[in-house]
PDB file of C-alpha atoms in Angstrom:
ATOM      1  CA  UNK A 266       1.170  85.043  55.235  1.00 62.00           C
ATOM      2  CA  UNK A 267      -0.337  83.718  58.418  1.00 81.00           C
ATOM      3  CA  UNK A 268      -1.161  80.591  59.446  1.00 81.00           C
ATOM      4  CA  UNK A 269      -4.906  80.998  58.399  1.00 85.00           C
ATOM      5  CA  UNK A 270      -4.084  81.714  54.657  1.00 84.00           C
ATOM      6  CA  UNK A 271      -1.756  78.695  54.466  1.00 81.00           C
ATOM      7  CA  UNK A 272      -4.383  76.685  56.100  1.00 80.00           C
ATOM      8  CA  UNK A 273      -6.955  77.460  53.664  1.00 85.00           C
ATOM      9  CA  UNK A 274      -4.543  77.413  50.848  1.00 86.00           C
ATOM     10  CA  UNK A 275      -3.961  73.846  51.624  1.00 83.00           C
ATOM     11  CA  UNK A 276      -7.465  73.322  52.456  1.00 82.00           C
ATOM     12  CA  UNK A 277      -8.107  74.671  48.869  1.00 84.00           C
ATOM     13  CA  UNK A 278      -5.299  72.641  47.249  1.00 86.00           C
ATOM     14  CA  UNK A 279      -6.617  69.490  49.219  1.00 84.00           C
ATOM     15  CA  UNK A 280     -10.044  70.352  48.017  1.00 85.00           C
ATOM     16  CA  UNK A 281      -8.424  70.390  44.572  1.00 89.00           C
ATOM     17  CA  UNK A 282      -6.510  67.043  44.942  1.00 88.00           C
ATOM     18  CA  UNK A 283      -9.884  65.406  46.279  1.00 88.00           C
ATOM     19  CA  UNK A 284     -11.812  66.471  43.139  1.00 91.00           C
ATOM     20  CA  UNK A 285      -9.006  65.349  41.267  1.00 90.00           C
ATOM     21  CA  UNK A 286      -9.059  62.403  42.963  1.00 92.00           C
ATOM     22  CA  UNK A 287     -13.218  62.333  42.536  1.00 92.00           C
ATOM     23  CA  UNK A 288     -12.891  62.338  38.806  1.00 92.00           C
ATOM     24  CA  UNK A 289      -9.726  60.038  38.727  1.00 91.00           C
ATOM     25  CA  UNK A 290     -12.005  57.740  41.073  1.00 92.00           C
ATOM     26  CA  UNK A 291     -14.963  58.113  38.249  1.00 91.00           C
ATOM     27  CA  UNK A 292     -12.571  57.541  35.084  1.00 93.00           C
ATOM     28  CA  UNK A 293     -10.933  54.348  37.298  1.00 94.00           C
ATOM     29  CA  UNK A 294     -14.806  53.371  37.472  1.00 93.00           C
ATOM     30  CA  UNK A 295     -15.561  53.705  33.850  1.00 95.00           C
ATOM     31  CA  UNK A 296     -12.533  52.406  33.073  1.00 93.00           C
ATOM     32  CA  UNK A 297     -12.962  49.408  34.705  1.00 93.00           C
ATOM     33  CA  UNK A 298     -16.312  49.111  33.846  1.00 95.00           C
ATOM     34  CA  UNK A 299     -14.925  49.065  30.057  1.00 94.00           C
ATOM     35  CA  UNK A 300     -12.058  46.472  31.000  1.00 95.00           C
ATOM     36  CA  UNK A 301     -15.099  44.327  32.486  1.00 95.00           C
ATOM     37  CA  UNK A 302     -17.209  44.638  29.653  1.00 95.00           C
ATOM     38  CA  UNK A 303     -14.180  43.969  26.833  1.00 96.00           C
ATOM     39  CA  UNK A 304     -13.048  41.154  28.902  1.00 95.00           C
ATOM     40  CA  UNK A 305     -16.665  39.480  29.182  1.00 96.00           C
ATOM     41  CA  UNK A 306     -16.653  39.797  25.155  1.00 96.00           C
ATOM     42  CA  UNK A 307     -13.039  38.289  25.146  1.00 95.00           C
ATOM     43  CA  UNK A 308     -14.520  35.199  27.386  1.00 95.00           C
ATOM     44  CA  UNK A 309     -17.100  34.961  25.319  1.00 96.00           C
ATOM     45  CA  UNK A 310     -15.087  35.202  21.625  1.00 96.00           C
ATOM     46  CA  UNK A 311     -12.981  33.034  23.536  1.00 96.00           C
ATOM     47  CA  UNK A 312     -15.884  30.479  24.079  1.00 95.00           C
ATOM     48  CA  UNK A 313     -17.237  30.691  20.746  1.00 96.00           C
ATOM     49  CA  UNK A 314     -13.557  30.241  19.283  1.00 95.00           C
ATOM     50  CA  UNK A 315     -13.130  27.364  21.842  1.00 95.00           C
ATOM     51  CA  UNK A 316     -16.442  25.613  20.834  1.00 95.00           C
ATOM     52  CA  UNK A 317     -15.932  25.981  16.964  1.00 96.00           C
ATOM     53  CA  UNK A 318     -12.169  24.067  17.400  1.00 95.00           C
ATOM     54  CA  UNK A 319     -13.658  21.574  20.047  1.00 96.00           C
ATOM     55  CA  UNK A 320     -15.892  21.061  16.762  1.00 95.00           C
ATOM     56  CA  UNK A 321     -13.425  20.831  14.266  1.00 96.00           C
ATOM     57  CA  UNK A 322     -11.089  19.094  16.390  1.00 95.00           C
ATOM     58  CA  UNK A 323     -14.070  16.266  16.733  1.00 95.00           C
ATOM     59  CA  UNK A 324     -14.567  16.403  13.139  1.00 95.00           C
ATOM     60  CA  UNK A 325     -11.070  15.737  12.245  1.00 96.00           C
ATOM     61  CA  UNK A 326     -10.691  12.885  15.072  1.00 95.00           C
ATOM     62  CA  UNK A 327     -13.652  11.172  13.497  1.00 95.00           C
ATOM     63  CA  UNK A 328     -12.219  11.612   9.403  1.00 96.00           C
ATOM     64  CA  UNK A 329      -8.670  10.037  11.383  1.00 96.00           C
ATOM     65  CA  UNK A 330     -10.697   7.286  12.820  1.00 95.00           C
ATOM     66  CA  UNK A 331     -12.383   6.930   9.777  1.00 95.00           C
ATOM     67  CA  UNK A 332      -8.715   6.549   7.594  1.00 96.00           C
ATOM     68  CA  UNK A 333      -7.632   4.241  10.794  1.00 96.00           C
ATOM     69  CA  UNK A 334     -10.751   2.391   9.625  1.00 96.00           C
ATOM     70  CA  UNK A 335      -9.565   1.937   6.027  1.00 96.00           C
ATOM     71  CA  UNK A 336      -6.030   1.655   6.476  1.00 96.00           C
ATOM     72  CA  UNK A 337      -6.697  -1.432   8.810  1.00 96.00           C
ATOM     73  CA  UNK A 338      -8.940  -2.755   5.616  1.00 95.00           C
ATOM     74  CA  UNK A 339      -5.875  -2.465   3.302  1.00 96.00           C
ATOM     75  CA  UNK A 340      -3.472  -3.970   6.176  1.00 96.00           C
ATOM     76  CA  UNK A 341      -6.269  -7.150   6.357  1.00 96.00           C
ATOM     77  CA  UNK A 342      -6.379  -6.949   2.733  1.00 96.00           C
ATOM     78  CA  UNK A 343      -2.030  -7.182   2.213  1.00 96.00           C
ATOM     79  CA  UNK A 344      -1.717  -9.806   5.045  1.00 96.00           C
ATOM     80  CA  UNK A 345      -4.390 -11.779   2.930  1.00 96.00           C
ATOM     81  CA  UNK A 346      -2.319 -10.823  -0.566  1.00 96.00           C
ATOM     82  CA  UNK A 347       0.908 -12.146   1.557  1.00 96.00           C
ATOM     83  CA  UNK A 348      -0.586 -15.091   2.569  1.00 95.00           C
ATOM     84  CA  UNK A 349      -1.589 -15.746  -1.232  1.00 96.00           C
ATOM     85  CA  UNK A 350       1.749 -14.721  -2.170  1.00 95.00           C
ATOM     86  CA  UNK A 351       3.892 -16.875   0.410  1.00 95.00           C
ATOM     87  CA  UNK A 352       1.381 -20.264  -0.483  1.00 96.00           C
ATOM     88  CA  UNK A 353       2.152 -19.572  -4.760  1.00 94.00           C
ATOM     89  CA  UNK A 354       5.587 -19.431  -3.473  1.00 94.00           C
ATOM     90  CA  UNK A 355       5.523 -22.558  -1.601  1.00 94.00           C
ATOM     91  CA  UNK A 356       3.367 -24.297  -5.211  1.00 93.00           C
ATOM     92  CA  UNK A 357       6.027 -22.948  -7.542  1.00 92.00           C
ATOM     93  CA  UNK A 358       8.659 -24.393  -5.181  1.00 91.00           C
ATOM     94  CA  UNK A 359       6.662 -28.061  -5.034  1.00 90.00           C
ATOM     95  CA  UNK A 360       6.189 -27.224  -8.834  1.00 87.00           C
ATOM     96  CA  UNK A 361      10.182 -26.712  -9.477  1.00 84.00           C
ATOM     97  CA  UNK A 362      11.059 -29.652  -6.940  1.00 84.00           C
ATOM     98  CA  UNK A 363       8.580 -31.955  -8.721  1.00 83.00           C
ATOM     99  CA  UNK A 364      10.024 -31.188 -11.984  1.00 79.00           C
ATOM    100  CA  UNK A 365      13.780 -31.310 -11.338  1.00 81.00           C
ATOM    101  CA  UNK A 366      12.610 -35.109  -9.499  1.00 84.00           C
ATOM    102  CA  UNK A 367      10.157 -36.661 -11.816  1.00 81.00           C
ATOM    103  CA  UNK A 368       9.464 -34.346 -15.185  1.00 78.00           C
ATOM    104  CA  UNK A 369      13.778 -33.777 -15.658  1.00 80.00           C
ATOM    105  CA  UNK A 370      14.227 -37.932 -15.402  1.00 84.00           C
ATOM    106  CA  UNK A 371      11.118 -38.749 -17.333  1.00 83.00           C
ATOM    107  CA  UNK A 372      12.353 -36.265 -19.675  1.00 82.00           C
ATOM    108  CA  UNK A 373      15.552 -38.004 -19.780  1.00 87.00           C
ATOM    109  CA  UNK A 374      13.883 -41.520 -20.262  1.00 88.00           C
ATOM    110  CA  UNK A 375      12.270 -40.659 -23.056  1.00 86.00           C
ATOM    111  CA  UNK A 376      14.886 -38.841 -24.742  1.00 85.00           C
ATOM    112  CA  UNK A 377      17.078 -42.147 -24.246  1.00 88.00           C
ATOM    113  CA  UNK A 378      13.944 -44.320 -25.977  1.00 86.00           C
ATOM    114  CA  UNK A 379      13.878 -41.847 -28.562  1.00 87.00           C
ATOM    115  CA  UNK A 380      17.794 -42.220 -29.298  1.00 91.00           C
ATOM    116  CA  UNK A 381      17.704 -46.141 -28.548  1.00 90.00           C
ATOM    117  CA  UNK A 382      14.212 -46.345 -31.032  1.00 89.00           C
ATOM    118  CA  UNK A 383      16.072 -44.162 -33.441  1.00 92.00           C
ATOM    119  CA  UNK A 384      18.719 -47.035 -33.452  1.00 90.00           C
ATOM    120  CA  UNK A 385      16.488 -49.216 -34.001  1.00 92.00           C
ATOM    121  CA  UNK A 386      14.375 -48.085 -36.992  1.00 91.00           C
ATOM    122  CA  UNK A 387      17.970 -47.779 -38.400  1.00 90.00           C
ATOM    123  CA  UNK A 388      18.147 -51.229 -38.229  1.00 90.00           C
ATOM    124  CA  UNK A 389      14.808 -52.098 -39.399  1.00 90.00           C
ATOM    125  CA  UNK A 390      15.392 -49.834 -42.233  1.00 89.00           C
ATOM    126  CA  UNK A 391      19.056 -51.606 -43.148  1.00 91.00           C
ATOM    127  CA  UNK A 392      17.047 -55.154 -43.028  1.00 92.00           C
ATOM    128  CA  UNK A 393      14.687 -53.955 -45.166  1.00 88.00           C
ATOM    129  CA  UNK A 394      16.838 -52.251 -47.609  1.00 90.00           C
ATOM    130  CA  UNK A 395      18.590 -55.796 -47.753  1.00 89.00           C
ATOM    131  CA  UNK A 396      15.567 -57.481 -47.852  1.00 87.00           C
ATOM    132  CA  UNK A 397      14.808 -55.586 -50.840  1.00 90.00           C
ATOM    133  CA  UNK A 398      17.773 -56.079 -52.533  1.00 89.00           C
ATOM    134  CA  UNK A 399      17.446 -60.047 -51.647  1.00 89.00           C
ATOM    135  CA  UNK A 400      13.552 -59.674 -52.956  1.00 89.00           C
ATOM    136  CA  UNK A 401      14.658 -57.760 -56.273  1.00 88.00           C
ATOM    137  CA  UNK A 402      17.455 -60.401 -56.611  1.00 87.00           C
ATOM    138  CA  UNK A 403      15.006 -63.309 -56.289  1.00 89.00           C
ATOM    139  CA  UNK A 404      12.000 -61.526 -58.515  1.00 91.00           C
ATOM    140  CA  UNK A 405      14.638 -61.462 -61.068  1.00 89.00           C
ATOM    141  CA  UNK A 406      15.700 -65.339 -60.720  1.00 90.00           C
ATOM    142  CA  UNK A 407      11.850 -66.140 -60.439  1.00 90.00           C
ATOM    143  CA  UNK A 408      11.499 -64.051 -63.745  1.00 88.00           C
ATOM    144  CA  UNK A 409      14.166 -65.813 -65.822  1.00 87.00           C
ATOM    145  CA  UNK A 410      13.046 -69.331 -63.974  1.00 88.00           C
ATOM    146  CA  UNK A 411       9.541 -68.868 -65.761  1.00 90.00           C
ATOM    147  CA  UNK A 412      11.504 -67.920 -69.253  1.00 88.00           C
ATOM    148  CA  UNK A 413      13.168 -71.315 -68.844  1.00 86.00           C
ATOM    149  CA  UNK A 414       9.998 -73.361 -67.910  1.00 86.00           C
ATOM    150  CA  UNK A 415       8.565 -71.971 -70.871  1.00 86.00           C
ATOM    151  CA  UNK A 416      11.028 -72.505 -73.363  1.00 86.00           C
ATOM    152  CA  UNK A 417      10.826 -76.129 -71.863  1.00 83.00           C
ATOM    153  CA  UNK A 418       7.346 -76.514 -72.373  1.00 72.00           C
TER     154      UNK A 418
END
């Protein structure tokens, strides 16, 4: 083969290679085109899925502020039931301390006026038992007195 025949073999073979190269040129094209096109609908699914959880994520931080809300209500409301709770404490401890100093000795007082009036009426009642006796004693004198004075008379 000469030098000619190689020549255009390679021309022909280059030819080749640059339509080959054409048509992987074109399918680079499309195929960009394609990765363009899917990656605009990515960015934009991507937007859409960014704006619904920007949404959602603003919906659940206003239901937390909402339960921060209430659960400061109910901390107000147990400091106030804690407050109630610590001044009952501090009544049924002036309560106790008021009855061990004044209700426990009164208590005491009277039960010793009850034992020392208890004495007493035992007394009373021993008098009058005697006084009966001393009353019976003189009815029947009286009695047989007046049988005398009127046999005298």
């Amino acid at each position: 083969m000469d030098n000619e025949q190689l020549l255009r073999q390679i021309g022909g073979m280059f030819g080749q290679v640059n339509q080959q190269m054409e048509e992987l040129a074109g399918q680079m094209g499309q195929l960009t085109r394609r990765m363009d096109t899917m990656e605009t609908r990515l960015n934009q699914r991507m937007d859409t899925l960014e704006s619904q959880l920007t949404e959602r994520l603003d919906g659940i931080d206003e239901r937390l502020d909402g339960i921060d809300e209430r659960l400061d209500g109910i901390d107000e409301r147990l400091d106030q039931v804690e407050g109630r709770l610590d001044q009952v404490e501090s009544t049924l401890t002036r309560v106790a301390v008021t009855q061990e100093n004044v209700v426990l000795p009164a208590l005491k007082q009277l039960a010793e006026g009850h034992e020392e009036l208890t004495r007493q009426i035992g007394v009373v009642a021993t008098q009058v038992e005697r006084n009966t006796e001393t009353i019976e004693l003189h009815t029947v004198q009286i009695a047989g007195l007046q049988e005398k004075v009127k046999a005298l008379a």
